[in-house]
JSON list of C-alpha atoms in Angstrom, two decimals:
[
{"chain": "G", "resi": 1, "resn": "UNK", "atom": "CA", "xyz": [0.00, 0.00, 0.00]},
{"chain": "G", "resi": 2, "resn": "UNK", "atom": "CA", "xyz": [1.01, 3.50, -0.81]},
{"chain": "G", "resi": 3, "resn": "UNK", "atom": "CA", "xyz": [0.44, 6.92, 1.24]},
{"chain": "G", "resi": 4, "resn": "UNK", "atom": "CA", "xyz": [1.29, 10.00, 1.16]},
{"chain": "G", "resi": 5, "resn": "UNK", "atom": "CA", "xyz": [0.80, 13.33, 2.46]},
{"chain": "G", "resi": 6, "resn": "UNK", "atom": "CA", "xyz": [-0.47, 14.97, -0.72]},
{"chain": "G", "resi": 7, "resn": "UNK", "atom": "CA", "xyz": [-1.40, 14.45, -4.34]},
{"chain": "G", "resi": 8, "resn": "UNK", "atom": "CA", "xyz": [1.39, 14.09, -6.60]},
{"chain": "G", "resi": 9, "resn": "UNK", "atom": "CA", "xyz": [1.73, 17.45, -8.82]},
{"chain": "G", "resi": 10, "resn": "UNK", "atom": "CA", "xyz": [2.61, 15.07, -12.19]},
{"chain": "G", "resi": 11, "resn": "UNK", "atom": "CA", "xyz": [2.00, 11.63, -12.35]},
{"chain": "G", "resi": 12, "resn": "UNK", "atom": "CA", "xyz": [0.38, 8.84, -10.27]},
{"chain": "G", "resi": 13, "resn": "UNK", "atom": "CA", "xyz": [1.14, 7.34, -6.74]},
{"chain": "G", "resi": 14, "resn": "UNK", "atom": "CA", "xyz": [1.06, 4.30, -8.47]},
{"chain": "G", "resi": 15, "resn": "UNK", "atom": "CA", "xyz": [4.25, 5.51, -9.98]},
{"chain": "G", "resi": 16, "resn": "UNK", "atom": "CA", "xyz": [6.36, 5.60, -6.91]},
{"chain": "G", "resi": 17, "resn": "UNK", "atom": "CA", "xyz": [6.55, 1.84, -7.22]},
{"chain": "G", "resi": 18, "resn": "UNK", "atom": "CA", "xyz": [6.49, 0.58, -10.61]},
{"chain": "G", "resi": 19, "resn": "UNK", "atom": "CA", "xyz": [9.85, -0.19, -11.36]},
{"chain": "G", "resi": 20, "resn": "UNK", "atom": "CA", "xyz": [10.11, 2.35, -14.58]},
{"chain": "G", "resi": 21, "resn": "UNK", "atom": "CA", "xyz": [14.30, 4.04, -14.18]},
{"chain": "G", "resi": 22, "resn": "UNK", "atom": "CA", "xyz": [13.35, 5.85, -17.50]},
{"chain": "G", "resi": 23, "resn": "UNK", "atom": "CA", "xyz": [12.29, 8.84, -16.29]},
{"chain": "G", "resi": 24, "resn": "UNK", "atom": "CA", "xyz": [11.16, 10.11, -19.46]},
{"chain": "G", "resi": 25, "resn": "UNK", "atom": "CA", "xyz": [8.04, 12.88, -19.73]},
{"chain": "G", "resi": 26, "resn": "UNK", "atom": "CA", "xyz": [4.86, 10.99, -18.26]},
{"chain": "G", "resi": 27, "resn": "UNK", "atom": "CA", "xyz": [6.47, 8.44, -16.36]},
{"chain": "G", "resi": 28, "resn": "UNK", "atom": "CA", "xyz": [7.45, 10.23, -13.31]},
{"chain": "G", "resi": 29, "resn": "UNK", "atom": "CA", "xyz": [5.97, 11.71, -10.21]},
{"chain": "G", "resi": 30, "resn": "UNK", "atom": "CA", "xyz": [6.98, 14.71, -9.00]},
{"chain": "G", "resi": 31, "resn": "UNK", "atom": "CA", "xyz": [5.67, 16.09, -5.53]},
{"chain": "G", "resi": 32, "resn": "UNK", "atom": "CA", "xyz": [5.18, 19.28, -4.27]},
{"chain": "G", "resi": 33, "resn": "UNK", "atom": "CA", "xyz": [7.73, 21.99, -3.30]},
{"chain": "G", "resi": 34, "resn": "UNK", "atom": "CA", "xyz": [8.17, 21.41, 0.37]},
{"chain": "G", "resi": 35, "resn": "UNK", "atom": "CA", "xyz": [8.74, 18.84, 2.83]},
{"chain": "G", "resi": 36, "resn": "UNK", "atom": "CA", "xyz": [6.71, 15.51, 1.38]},
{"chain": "G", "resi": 37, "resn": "UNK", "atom": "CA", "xyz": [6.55, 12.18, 2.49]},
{"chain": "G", "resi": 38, "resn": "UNK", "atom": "CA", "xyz": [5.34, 8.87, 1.36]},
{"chain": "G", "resi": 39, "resn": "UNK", "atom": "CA", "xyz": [4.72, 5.83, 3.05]},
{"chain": "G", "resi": 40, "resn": "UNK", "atom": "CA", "xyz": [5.22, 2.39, 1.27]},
{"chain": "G", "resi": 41, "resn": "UNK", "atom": "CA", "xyz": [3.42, -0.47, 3.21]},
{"chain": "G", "resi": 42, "resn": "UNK", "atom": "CA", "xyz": [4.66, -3.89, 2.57]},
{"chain": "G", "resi": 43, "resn": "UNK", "atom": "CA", "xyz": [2.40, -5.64, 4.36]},
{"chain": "G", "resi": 44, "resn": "UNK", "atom": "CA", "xyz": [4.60, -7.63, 6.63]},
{"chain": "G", "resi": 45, "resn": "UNK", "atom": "CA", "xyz": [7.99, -7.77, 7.75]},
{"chain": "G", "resi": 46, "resn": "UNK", "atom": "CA", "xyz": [10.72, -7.91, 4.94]},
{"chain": "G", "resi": 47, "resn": "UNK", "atom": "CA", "xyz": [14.58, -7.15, 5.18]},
{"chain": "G", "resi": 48, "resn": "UNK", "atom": "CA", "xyz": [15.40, -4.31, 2.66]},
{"chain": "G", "resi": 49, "resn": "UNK", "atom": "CA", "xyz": [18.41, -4.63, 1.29]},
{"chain": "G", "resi": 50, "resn": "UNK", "atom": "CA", "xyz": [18.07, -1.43, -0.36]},
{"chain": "G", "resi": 51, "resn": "UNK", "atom": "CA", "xyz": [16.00, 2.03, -1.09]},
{"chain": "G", "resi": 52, "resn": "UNK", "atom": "CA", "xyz": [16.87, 3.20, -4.73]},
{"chain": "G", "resi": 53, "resn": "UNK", "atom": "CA", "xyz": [15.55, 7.04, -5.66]},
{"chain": "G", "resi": 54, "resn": "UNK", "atom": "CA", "xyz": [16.06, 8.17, -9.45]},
{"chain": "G", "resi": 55, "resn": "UNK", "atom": "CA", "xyz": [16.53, 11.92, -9.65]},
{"chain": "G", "resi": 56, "resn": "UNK", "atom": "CA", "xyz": [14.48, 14.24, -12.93]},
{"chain": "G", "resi": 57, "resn": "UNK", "atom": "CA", "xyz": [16.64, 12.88, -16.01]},
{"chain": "G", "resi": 58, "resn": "UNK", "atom": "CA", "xyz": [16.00, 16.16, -17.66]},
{"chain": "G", "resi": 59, "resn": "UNK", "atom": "CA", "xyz": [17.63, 18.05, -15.16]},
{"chain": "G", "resi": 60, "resn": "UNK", "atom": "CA", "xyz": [20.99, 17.90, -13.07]},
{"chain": "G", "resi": 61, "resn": "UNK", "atom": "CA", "xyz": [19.71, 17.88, -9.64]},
{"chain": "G", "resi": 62, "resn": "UNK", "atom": "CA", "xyz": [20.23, 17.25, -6.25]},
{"chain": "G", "resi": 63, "resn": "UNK", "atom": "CA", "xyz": [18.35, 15.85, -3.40]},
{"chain": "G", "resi": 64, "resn": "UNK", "atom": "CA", "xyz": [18.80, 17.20, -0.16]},
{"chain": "G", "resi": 65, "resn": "UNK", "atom": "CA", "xyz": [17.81, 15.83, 2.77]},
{"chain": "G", "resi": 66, "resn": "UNK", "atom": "CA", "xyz": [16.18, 12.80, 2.44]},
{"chain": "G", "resi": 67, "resn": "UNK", "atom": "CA", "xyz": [15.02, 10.20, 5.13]},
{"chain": "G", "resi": 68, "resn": "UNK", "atom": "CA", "xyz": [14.19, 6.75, 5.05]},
{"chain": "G", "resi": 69, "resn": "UNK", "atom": "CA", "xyz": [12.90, 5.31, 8.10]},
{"chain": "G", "resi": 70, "resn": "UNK", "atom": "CA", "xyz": [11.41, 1.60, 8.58]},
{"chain": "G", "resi": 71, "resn": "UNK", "atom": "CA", "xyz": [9.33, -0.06, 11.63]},
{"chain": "G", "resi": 72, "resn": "UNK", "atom": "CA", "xyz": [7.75, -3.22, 11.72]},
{"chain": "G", "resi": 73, "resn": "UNK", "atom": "CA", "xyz": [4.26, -1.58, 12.18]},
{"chain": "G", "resi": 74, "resn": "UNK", "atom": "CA", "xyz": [2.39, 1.37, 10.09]},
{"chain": "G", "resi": 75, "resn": "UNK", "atom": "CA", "xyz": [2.25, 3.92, 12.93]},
{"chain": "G", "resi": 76, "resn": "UNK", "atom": "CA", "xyz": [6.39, 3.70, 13.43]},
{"chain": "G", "resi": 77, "resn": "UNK", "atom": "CA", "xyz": [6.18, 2.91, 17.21]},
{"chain": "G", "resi": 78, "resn": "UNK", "atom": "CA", "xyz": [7.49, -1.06, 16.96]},
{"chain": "G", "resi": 79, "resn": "UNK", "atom": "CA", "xyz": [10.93, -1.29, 15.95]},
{"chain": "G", "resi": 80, "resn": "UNK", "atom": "CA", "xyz": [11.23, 2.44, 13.79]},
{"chain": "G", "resi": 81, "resn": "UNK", "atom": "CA", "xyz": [14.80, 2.61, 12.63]},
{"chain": "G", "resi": 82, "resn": "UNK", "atom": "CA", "xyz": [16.56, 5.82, 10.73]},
{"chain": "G", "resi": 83, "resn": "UNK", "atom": "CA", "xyz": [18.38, 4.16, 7.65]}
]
């Protein structure tokens, strides 16, 4: 499951997931200016091995900032780790 604090400006949530590295015009998301977040639910526990983030193709840019935290549970209270 997918959440997130706001609609996407361009593109789909659906799009967060789907495995597409092209990043070529309509197949990326792009949120809002400020702080955003999204939530990725797995549905139960799963070691992650690793979180990969593709950056606008179009552009050079550079991503400031950015936290990934896990926790066995959806409200972050069991087990919430800062990777």
């Amino acid at each position: 499951s997918l959440f997130i604090d706001s609609q996407p400006v361009i593109g789909e949530l659906t799009m967060v997931t789907d495995g597409d590295k092209e990043g070529s015009d309509g197949s990326y998301v792009e949120l809002g200016p400020e702080k955003q977040w999204v939530q990725i639910d797995l549905g139960t526990k799963a070691e992650i091995y690793a979180f990969l983030l593709w950056h606008y193709h179009a552009e050079g840019r550079v991503y400031h900032d950015i936290v990934i935290q896990v926790a066995d549970d959806p409200d972050f209270i069991e087990n919430a780790q800062l990777i």
